[in-house]
PDB file of C-alpha atoms and ligand atoms in Angstrom:
ATOM      1  CA  MET A  16      -0.132  -0.075   0.040  1.00 46.00           C
ATOM      2  CA  ASP A  17       1.709   3.325  -0.182  1.00 47.00           C
ATOM      3  CA  GLY A  18       0.052   6.485   2.224  1.00 49.00           C
ATOM      4  CA  SER A  19      -3.492   7.009   0.378  1.00 52.00           C
ATOM      5  CA  GLY A  20      -4.139   3.075   0.930  1.00 55.00           C
ATOM      6  CA  THR A  21      -4.087   2.297  -2.581  1.00 55.00           C
ATOM      7  CA  PRO A  22      -2.253  -0.889  -3.607  1.00 57.00           C
ATOM      8  CA  GLN A  23       0.690  -0.601  -5.192  1.00 74.00           C
ATOM      9  CA  ALA A  24       1.764  -2.621  -8.302  1.00 85.00           C
ATOM     10  CA  ALA A  25       3.852  -5.097  -8.048  1.00 92.00           C
ATOM     11  CA  PRO A  26       7.528  -3.839  -8.805  1.00 94.00           C
ATOM     12  CA  VAL A  27       9.525  -4.308 -12.266  1.00 97.00           C
ATOM     13  CA  LEU A  28      13.521  -3.870 -12.680  1.00 97.00           C
ATOM     14  CA  ILE A  29      15.412  -3.835 -15.961  1.00 98.00           C
ATOM     15  CA  LEU A  30      18.834  -4.226 -16.042  1.00 97.00           C
ATOM     16  CA  LEU A  31      20.472  -3.616 -19.038  1.00 97.00           C
ATOM     17  CA  GLY A  32      24.088  -4.088 -20.773  1.00 96.00           C
ATOM     18  CA  PRO A  33      26.119  -5.843 -23.036  1.00 94.00           C
ATOM     19  CA  PRO A  34      27.091  -9.905 -22.996  1.00 92.00           C
ATOM     20  CA  GLY A  35      29.377 -10.284 -19.551  1.00 90.00           C
ATOM     21  CA  ALA A  36      28.225  -6.778 -17.439  1.00 93.00           C
ATOM     22  CA  GLY A  37      26.923  -9.039 -14.826  1.00 91.00           C
ATOM     23  CA  LYS A  38      22.902  -8.750 -15.463  1.00 94.00           C
ATOM     24  CA  GLY A  39      22.790 -12.583 -14.145  1.00 91.00           C
ATOM     25  CA  THR A  40      24.856 -12.359 -11.028  1.00 90.00           C
ATOM     26  CA  GLN A  41      23.638  -8.901 -10.265  1.00 95.00           C
ATOM     27  CA  ALA A  42      19.568  -9.685 -11.160  1.00 95.00           C
ATOM     28  CA  ARG A  43      20.217 -12.772  -8.462  1.00 91.00           C
ATOM     29  CA  LEU A  44      21.439 -10.989  -5.738  1.00 92.00           C
ATOM     30  CA  LEU A  45      18.305  -8.568  -6.147  1.00 92.00           C
ATOM     31  CA  GLU A  46      16.049 -11.404  -6.456  1.00 92.00           C
ATOM     32  CA  GLU A  47      17.060 -12.594  -2.906  1.00 89.00           C
ATOM     33  CA  ARG A  48      17.096  -8.700  -1.318  1.00 90.00           C
ATOM     34  CA  PHE A  49      14.168  -7.941  -2.857  1.00 92.00           C
ATOM     35  CA  GLY A  50      12.036 -10.913  -3.128  1.00 92.00           C
ATOM     36  CA  LEU A  51      11.497 -10.816  -6.173  1.00 95.00           C
ATOM     37  CA  VAL A  52      11.598 -12.982  -9.614  1.00 96.00           C
ATOM     38  CA  GLN A  53      14.375 -12.892 -11.938  1.00 95.00           C
ATOM     39  CA  LEU A  54      13.403 -13.849 -15.679  1.00 96.00           C
ATOM     40  CA  SER A  55      15.815 -13.796 -17.796  1.00 96.00           C
ATOM     41  CA  THR A  56      14.859 -14.494 -21.804  1.00 97.00           C
ATOM     42  CA  GLY A  57      18.317 -16.416 -22.133  1.00 95.00           C
ATOM     43  CA  ASP A  58      17.460 -19.046 -19.270  1.00 93.00           C
ATOM     44  CA  LEU A  59      14.471 -19.239 -21.116  1.00 96.00           C
ATOM     45  CA  LEU A  60      15.396 -19.633 -24.441  1.00 97.00           C
ATOM     46  CA  ARG A  61      17.849 -22.683 -23.903  1.00 94.00           C
ATOM     47  CA  ALA A  62      15.020 -24.398 -21.481  1.00 95.00           C
ATOM     48  CA  ALA A  63      13.159 -23.980 -25.096  1.00 96.00           C
ATOM     49  CA  VAL A  64      16.428 -25.209 -26.731  1.00 95.00           C
ATOM     50  CA  ALA A  65      17.068 -27.972 -24.370  1.00 94.00           C
ATOM     51  CA  ALA A  66      12.733 -29.034 -24.250  1.00 97.00           C
ATOM     52  CA  GLY A  67      12.401 -28.775 -28.099  1.00 97.00           C
ATOM     53  CA  THR A  68      10.178 -26.599 -28.964  1.00 96.00           C
ATOM     54  CA  ASP A  69       8.758 -25.261 -31.523  1.00 95.00           C
ATOM     55  CA  ALA A  70      10.356 -22.128 -30.110  1.00 95.00           C
ATOM     56  CA  GLY A  71      13.153 -23.583 -29.358  1.00 96.00           C
ATOM     57  CA  ASN A  72      14.001 -25.403 -32.423  1.00 96.00           C
ATOM     58  CA  GLN A  73      13.468 -21.938 -34.020  1.00 95.00           C
ATOM     59  CA  ALA A  74      15.802 -19.794 -31.836  1.00 97.00           C
ATOM     60  CA  LYS A  75      18.891 -22.500 -31.432  1.00 95.00           C
ATOM     61  CA  ASP A  76      20.685 -21.289 -34.619  1.00 95.00           C
ATOM     62  CA  VAL A  77      20.470 -17.948 -34.226  1.00 96.00           C
ATOM     63  CA  MET A  78      21.477 -18.559 -30.477  1.00 95.00           C
ATOM     64  CA  ASP A  79      24.733 -20.190 -31.541  1.00 93.00           C
ATOM     65  CA  ALA A  80      25.477 -17.537 -33.838  1.00 92.00           C
ATOM     66  CA  GLY A  81      25.405 -15.292 -31.548  1.00 92.00           C
ATOM     67  CA  GLY A  82      22.479 -12.948 -33.062  1.00 94.00           C
ATOM     68  CA  LEU A  83      19.254 -11.791 -31.187  1.00 96.00           C
ATOM     69  CA  VAL A  84      15.654 -14.328 -31.757  1.00 97.00           C
ATOM     70  CA  GLY A  85      12.941 -12.917 -32.977  1.00 97.00           C
ATOM     71  CA  ASP A  86      11.133 -10.593 -31.427  1.00 98.00           C
ATOM     72  CA  ASP A  87       7.544 -12.515 -31.563  1.00 97.00           C
ATOM     73  CA  ILE A  88       9.289 -15.638 -30.094  1.00 97.00           C
ATOM     74  CA  VAL A  89      10.902 -14.019 -27.087  1.00 98.00           C
ATOM     75  CA  VAL A  90       8.033 -11.712 -26.332  1.00 97.00           C
ATOM     76  CA  ALA A  91       5.473 -14.654 -26.452  1.00 97.00           C
ATOM     77  CA  ILE A  92       7.947 -16.272 -23.953  1.00 97.00           C
ATOM     78  CA  LEU A  93       8.241 -13.593 -21.804  1.00 97.00           C
ATOM     79  CA  ARG A  94       4.489 -12.696 -21.627  1.00 96.00           C
ATOM     80  CA  ASP A  95       3.781 -16.490 -20.685  1.00 96.00           C
ATOM     81  CA  ARG A  96       6.486 -16.901 -17.963  1.00 96.00           C
ATOM     82  CA  MET A  97       4.947 -13.292 -16.788  1.00 95.00           C
ATOM     83  CA  ALA A  98       1.871 -14.596 -16.235  1.00 95.00           C
ATOM     84  CA  GLU A  99       3.294 -17.180 -13.607  1.00 96.00           C
ATOM     85  CA  PRO A 100       1.898 -16.268 -10.380  1.00 95.00           C
ATOM     86  CA  ASP A 101       4.940 -16.285  -8.424  1.00 95.00           C
ATOM     87  CA  CYS A 102       5.345 -13.085 -10.899  1.00 95.00           C
ATOM     88  CA  ALA A 103       3.001 -11.427  -9.333  1.00 93.00           C
ATOM     89  CA  LYS A 104       5.608 -10.175  -6.990  1.00 92.00           C
ATOM     90  CA  GLY A 105       7.208  -7.941  -9.124  1.00 95.00           C
ATOM     91  CA  VAL A 106       9.916  -8.892 -11.423  1.00 97.00           C
ATOM     92  CA  ILE A 107      13.506  -8.122 -12.549  1.00 97.00           C
ATOM     93  CA  LEU A 108      14.330  -8.547 -16.459  1.00 97.00           C
ATOM     94  CA  ASP A 109      17.474  -9.689 -16.947  1.00 96.00           C
ATOM     95  CA  GLY A 110      18.205  -9.929 -20.698  1.00 96.00           C
ATOM     96  CA  PHE A 111      14.805  -8.399 -21.788  1.00 98.00           C
ATOM     97  CA  PRO A 112      13.974  -6.170 -23.754  1.00 98.00           C
ATOM     98  CA  ARG A 113      16.708  -6.032 -26.370  1.00 97.00           C
ATOM     99  CA  THR A 114      14.981  -4.544 -29.174  1.00 98.00           C
ATOM    100  CA  THR A 115      13.184  -1.014 -28.987  1.00 97.00           C
ATOM    101  CA  GLY A 116      10.065  -3.495 -30.529  1.00 97.00           C
ATOM    102  CA  GLN A 117      10.568  -5.428 -27.517  1.00 98.00           C
ATOM    103  CA  ALA A 118      10.402  -2.719 -24.966  1.00 98.00           C
ATOM    104  CA  GLY A 119       7.197  -1.394 -26.796  1.00 98.00           C
ATOM    105  CA  ALA A 120       5.829  -4.675 -26.206  1.00 98.00           C
ATOM    106  CA  LEU A 121       6.711  -4.865 -22.316  1.00 98.00           C
ATOM    107  CA  ASP A 122       5.311  -1.480 -22.205  1.00 97.00           C
ATOM    108  CA  ARG A 123       1.937  -2.798 -23.804  1.00 97.00           C
ATOM    109  CA  LEU A 124       2.083  -6.019 -21.481  1.00 96.00           C
ATOM    110  CA  LEU A 125       2.325  -3.877 -18.150  1.00 96.00           C
ATOM    111  CA  THR A 126      -0.064  -1.047 -19.131  1.00 95.00           C
ATOM    112  CA  ASP A 127      -2.400  -4.170 -19.021  1.00 93.00           C
ATOM    113  CA  ASN A 128      -1.230  -5.469 -16.002  1.00 91.00           C
ATOM    114  CA  GLY A 129      -1.412  -1.828 -14.368  1.00 93.00           C
ATOM    115  CA  GLN A 130       2.193  -1.898 -14.377  1.00 94.00           C
ATOM    116  CA  ALA A 131       4.941  -0.105 -15.343  1.00 95.00           C
ATOM    117  CA  VAL A 132       9.043  -0.411 -15.651  1.00 97.00           C
ATOM    118  CA  ASN A 133      10.186   1.402 -12.019  1.00 96.00           C
ATOM    119  CA  ALA A 134      13.948   1.151 -13.479  1.00 97.00           C
ATOM    120  CA  ALA A 135      16.086   0.222 -16.375  1.00 98.00           C
ATOM    121  CA  ILE A 136      19.446   0.012 -14.416  1.00 98.00           C
ATOM    122  CA  SER A 137      22.164   0.320 -16.654  1.00 97.00           C
ATOM    123  CA  LEU A 138      25.503  -1.887 -15.860  1.00 97.00           C
ATOM    124  CA  ILE A 139      28.392   0.311 -17.451  1.00 96.00           C
ATOM    125  CA  VAL A 140      31.767  -1.832 -18.753  1.00 94.00           C
ATOM    126  CA  ASP A 141      34.300  -1.926 -21.213  1.00 92.00           C
ATOM    127  CA  ASP A 142      33.937  -4.145 -24.184  1.00 87.00           C
ATOM    128  CA  VAL A 143      37.318  -5.028 -24.489  1.00 85.00           C
ATOM    129  CA  LYS A 144      37.350  -6.593 -20.818  1.00 88.00           C
ATOM    130  CA  MET A 145      34.151  -8.921 -21.175  1.00 88.00           C
ATOM    131  CA  VAL A 146      35.480 -11.317 -23.439  1.00 86.00           C
ATOM    132  CA  VAL A 147      37.915 -12.352 -21.089  1.00 84.00           C
ATOM    133  CA  ARG A 148      35.345 -12.167 -18.549  1.00 86.00           C
ATOM    134  CA  ILE A 149      32.917 -14.106 -20.312  1.00 88.00           C
ATOM    135  CA  SER A 150      35.409 -16.574 -21.539  1.00 83.00           C
ATOM    136  CA  GLY A 151      36.350 -17.532 -17.961  1.00 88.00           C
ATOM    137  CA  ARG A 152      32.837 -18.485 -16.581  1.00 90.00           C
ATOM    138  CA  PHE A 153      30.402 -20.814 -16.047  1.00 94.00           C
ATOM    139  CA  THR A 154      27.316 -22.253 -14.072  1.00 94.00           C
ATOM    140  CA  CYS A 155      26.567 -24.580 -11.449  1.00 95.00           C
ATOM    141  CA  GLY A 156      23.947 -27.601 -13.471  1.00 94.00           C
ATOM    142  CA  ALA A 157      22.352 -28.031 -10.064  1.00 95.00           C
ATOM    143  CA  CYS A 158      21.343 -24.628  -8.771  1.00 93.00           C
ATOM    144  CA  GLY A 159      22.273 -22.217 -11.332  1.00 88.00           C
ATOM    145  CA  GLU A 160      24.808 -20.566  -9.354  1.00 90.00           C
ATOM    146  CA  GLY A 161      27.241 -18.484 -11.563  1.00 89.00           C
ATOM    147  CA  TYR A 162      30.953 -18.570 -10.690  1.00 92.00           C
ATOM    148  CA  HIS A 163      34.559 -16.897 -12.345  1.00 90.00           C
ATOM    149  CA  GLU A 164      37.941 -18.789 -12.832  1.00 90.00           C
ATOM    150  CA  ALA A 165      39.622 -15.360 -11.713  1.00 87.00           C
ATOM    151  CA  PHE A 166      36.845 -13.621  -9.916  1.00 84.00           C
ATOM    152  CA  LYS A 167      34.687 -15.709  -8.506  1.00 89.00           C
ATOM    153  CA  PRO A 168      36.302 -19.138  -8.242  1.00 94.00           C
ATOM    154  CA  PRO A 169      33.919 -21.812  -6.309  1.00 97.00           C
ATOM    155  CA  LYS A 170      36.064 -22.524  -2.403  1.00 97.00           C
ATOM    156  CA  GLN A 171      36.641 -26.073  -3.498  1.00 97.00           C
ATOM    157  CA  ALA A 172      37.448 -26.929  -6.971  1.00 95.00           C
ATOM    158  CA  ASP A 173      34.858 -28.259  -9.011  1.00 95.00           C
ATOM    159  CA  THR A 174      32.013 -28.183  -6.166  1.00 97.00           C
ATOM    160  CA  CYS A 175      29.293 -25.317  -5.857  1.00 97.00           C
ATOM    161  CA  ASP A 176      29.358 -23.266  -2.486  1.00 97.00           C
ATOM    162  CA  VAL A 177      25.641 -23.534  -2.685  1.00 96.00           C
ATOM    163  CA  CYS A 178      24.132 -26.514  -3.125  1.00 97.00           C
ATOM    164  CA  GLY A 179      27.363 -29.120  -3.399  1.00 97.00           C
ATOM    165  CA  ALA A 180      26.856 -30.009  -6.505  1.00 97.00           C
ATOM    166  CA  ARG A 181      29.697 -30.939  -8.888  1.00 97.00           C
ATOM    167  CA  ASP A 182      28.284 -30.120 -12.122  1.00 97.00           C
ATOM    168  CA  MET A 183      29.828 -26.640 -13.694  1.00 97.00           C
ATOM    169  CA  GLN A 184      29.167 -26.020 -16.596  1.00 95.00           C
ATOM    170  CA  ARG A 185      30.346 -23.848 -19.778  1.00 92.00           C
ATOM    171  CA  ARG A 186      27.568 -21.990 -22.590  1.00 88.00           C
ATOM    172  CA  ALA A 187      27.687 -23.368 -25.961  1.00 86.00           C
ATOM    173  CA  ASP A 188      28.136 -19.271 -26.948  1.00 88.00           C
ATOM    174  CA  ASP A 189      30.821 -18.165 -24.646  1.00 88.00           C
ATOM    175  CA  THR A 190      33.404 -18.657 -27.283  1.00 87.00           C
ATOM    176  CA  PRO A 191      35.388 -15.656 -28.140  1.00 84.00           C
ATOM    177  CA  LYS A 192      34.173 -15.387 -31.761  1.00 87.00           C
ATOM    178  CA  THR A 193      30.471 -15.764 -30.051  1.00 90.00           C
ATOM    179  CA  VAL A 194      31.079 -13.040 -27.770  1.00 89.00           C
ATOM    180  CA  MET A 195      32.373 -10.670 -30.813  1.00 90.00           C
ATOM    181  CA  SER A 196      28.878 -11.391 -32.400  1.00 92.00           C
ATOM    182  CA  ARG A 197      27.228 -10.503 -29.372  1.00 93.00           C
ATOM    183  CA  LEU A 198      28.622  -7.466 -28.631  1.00 93.00           C
ATOM    184  CA  ASP A 199      27.991  -6.008 -31.854  1.00 94.00           C
ATOM    185  CA  ALA A 200      24.045  -7.309 -31.505  1.00 95.00           C
ATOM    186  CA  TYR A 201      24.090  -5.396 -27.989  1.00 95.00           C
ATOM    187  CA  HIS A 202      25.488  -2.437 -29.369  1.00 95.00           C
ATOM    188  CA  ALA A 203      23.299  -2.005 -33.109  1.00 96.00           C
ATOM    189  CA  GLU A 204      19.759  -3.194 -30.993  1.00 96.00           C
ATOM    190  CA  THR A 205      20.094  -2.757 -27.483  1.00 96.00           C
ATOM    191  CA  ALA A 206      21.803   0.428 -26.645  1.00 95.00           C
ATOM    192  CA  PRO A 207      19.443   2.921 -28.856  1.00 96.00           C
ATOM    193  CA  LEU A 208      16.913   1.700 -25.272  1.00 97.00           C
ATOM    194  CA  LEU A 209      19.285   3.453 -22.957  1.00 97.00           C
ATOM    195  CA  ARG A 210      17.678   6.489 -24.395  1.00 97.00           C
ATOM    196  CA  TYR A 211      14.157   4.847 -25.179  1.00 97.00           C
ATOM    197  CA  TYR A 212      14.715   4.844 -21.042  1.00 98.00           C
ATOM    198  CA  GLY A 213      16.311   8.024 -20.406  1.00 98.00           C
ATOM    199  CA  ASP A 214      13.183   9.569 -21.868  1.00 97.00           C
ATOM    200  CA  LYS A 215      10.951   8.057 -19.653  1.00 96.00           C
ATOM    201  CA  GLY A 216      13.014   9.230 -16.976  1.00 96.00           C
ATOM    202  CA  VAL A 217      13.637   5.652 -15.282  1.00 97.00           C
ATOM    203  CA  LEU A 218      17.091   4.876 -16.504  1.00 98.00           C
ATOM    204  CA  LYS A 219      19.906   4.410 -13.972  1.00 97.00           C
ATOM    205  CA  GLU A 220      23.462   3.994 -14.313  1.00 97.00           C
ATOM    206  CA  VAL A 221      25.732   2.025 -12.565  1.00 97.00           C
ATOM    207  CA  ASP A 222      29.613   1.525 -13.037  1.00 96.00           C
ATOM    208  CA  ALA A 223      30.123  -2.127 -13.087  1.00 95.00           C
ATOM    209  CA  MET A 224      33.456  -2.880 -13.812  1.00 92.00           C
ATOM    210  CA  GLY A 225      34.677  -2.910  -9.983  1.00 88.00           C
ATOM    211  CA  ASP A 226      33.721  -5.675  -6.718  1.00 89.00           C
ATOM    212  CA  ILE A 227      30.498  -7.695  -7.215  1.00 88.00           C
ATOM    213  CA  ASN A 228      29.328  -6.733  -3.668  1.00 92.00           C
ATOM    214  CA  ALA A 229      29.812  -3.116  -4.550  1.00 95.00           C
ATOM    215  CA  ILE A 230      28.261  -2.975  -7.641  1.00 96.00           C
ATOM    216  CA  ALA A 231      25.162  -4.946  -6.119  1.00 95.00           C
ATOM    217  CA  ARG A 232      24.982  -1.980  -2.985  1.00 96.00           C
ATOM    218  CA  ASP A 233      24.596   0.833  -5.669  1.00 96.00           C
ATOM    219  CA  ILE A 234      22.289  -1.377  -7.331  1.00 96.00           C
ATOM    220  CA  ALA A 235      20.172  -2.100  -4.686  1.00 95.00           C
ATOM    221  CA  LYS A 236      20.031   1.665  -3.505  1.00 96.00           C
ATOM    222  CA  ILE A 237      18.649   2.049  -6.860  1.00 96.00           C
ATOM    223  CA  ALA A 238      15.827  -0.572  -6.842  1.00 94.00           C
ATOM    224  CA  ASP A 239      14.783   0.831  -3.387  1.00 93.00           C
ATOM    225  CA  HIS A 240      14.263   4.226  -4.273  1.00 92.00           C
ATOM    226  CA  ALA A 241      13.021   2.760  -7.113  1.00 91.00           C
ATOM    227  CA  THR A 242       9.854   0.473  -5.503  1.00 86.00           C
ATOM    228  CA  THR A 243       9.247   2.126  -2.365  1.00 82.00           C
TER     229      THR A 243
HETATM  230  P1  AMP B   1      21.632 -14.030 -22.378  1.00 59.57           P
HETATM  231  O1  AMP B   1      21.419 -15.487 -21.162  1.00 59.57           O
HETATM  232  O2  AMP B   1      20.880 -13.033 -22.089  1.00 59.57           O
HETATM  233  O3  AMP B   1      23.507 -13.721 -23.065  1.00 59.57           O
HETATM  234  O4  AMP B   1      21.315 -14.814 -24.034  1.00 59.57           O
HETATM  235  C1  AMP B   1      21.592 -15.392 -24.571  1.00 59.57           C
HETATM  236  C2  AMP B   1      21.156 -15.225 -26.338  1.00 59.57           C
HETATM  237  O5  AMP B   1      19.692 -16.008 -26.362  1.00 59.57           O
HETATM  238  C3  AMP B   1      21.328 -14.041 -26.426  1.00 59.57           C
HETATM  239  O6  AMP B   1      22.894 -14.327 -26.826  1.00 59.57           O
HETATM  240  C4  AMP B   1      20.262 -14.610 -27.916  1.00 59.57           C
HETATM  241  O7  AMP B   1      20.854 -14.879 -28.767  1.00 59.57           O
HETATM  242  C5  AMP B   1      19.177 -15.137 -27.055  1.00 59.57           C
HETATM  243  N1  AMP B   1      18.553 -14.157 -26.330  1.00 59.57           N
HETATM  244  C6  AMP B   1      17.992 -13.679 -25.236  1.00 59.57           C
HETATM  245  N2  AMP B   1      17.526 -12.819 -24.854  1.00 59.57           N
HETATM  246  C7  AMP B   1      17.087 -12.120 -25.954  1.00 59.57           C
HETATM  247  C8  AMP B   1      16.362 -11.580 -26.222  1.00 59.57           C
HETATM  248  N3  AMP B   1      15.782 -10.570 -25.326  1.00 59.57           N
HETATM  249  N4  AMP B   1      15.800 -10.830 -27.533  1.00 59.57           N
HETATM  250  C9  AMP B   1      16.496 -11.825 -28.786  1.00 59.57           C
HETATM  251  N5  AMP B   1      17.154 -12.710 -28.493  1.00 59.57           N
HETATM  252  C10 AMP B   1      17.690 -13.064 -26.913  1.00 59.57           C
END
């Protein structure tokens, strides 16, 4: 409720940034701290590919090449996920929207639900360093916790700190060549969204080259302000 007794709409936060900027890591931290649901269209698409759905089969080659999957497919996948009951708590969008077409579709979806974007948080990073960052990263296949050879190694080699599983996995599209294509796609298609959300007055920028916890604190301050 706000001061007038009107129920407040569930918050919507967006994390923007090139591949490797730390969107997934920071979204997970925000999820824990604010009780919101992390929605990663990359994760949803990888699940669709693994399940062999029509959408997954159409998306697979584009993802392997580091391009952007068509707006129709991505918007449909996100719309279905947002209709699930847990999303009523509010969401952190990680990797969506990535085109102005997707941003427009999101606005329409949110308007229909009586919601709006509270903050679009842009993670500012150095492109050249992203290739190094991405080549060192891996994830626990059991619980999804992210790690990095240099910046966040597990305490015990090959063992997840969070769930203890020994099932570390690397993404097929985390190769230097594919990362270059993904960076190109970011600059051509996604960077214009900075202006889109700037014009709406919800764009916030965070220097995301430093320590993960310090960046998380900066983002939490923005999220606190935007959701209360
Ligand atoms: P990510 O896990 O966010 O790095 O996404 C991995 C890949 O999935 C991207 O390189 C794209 O091929 C595809 N993808 C994820 N989200 C989107 C989106 N919003 N629009 C188009 N393609 C996407």
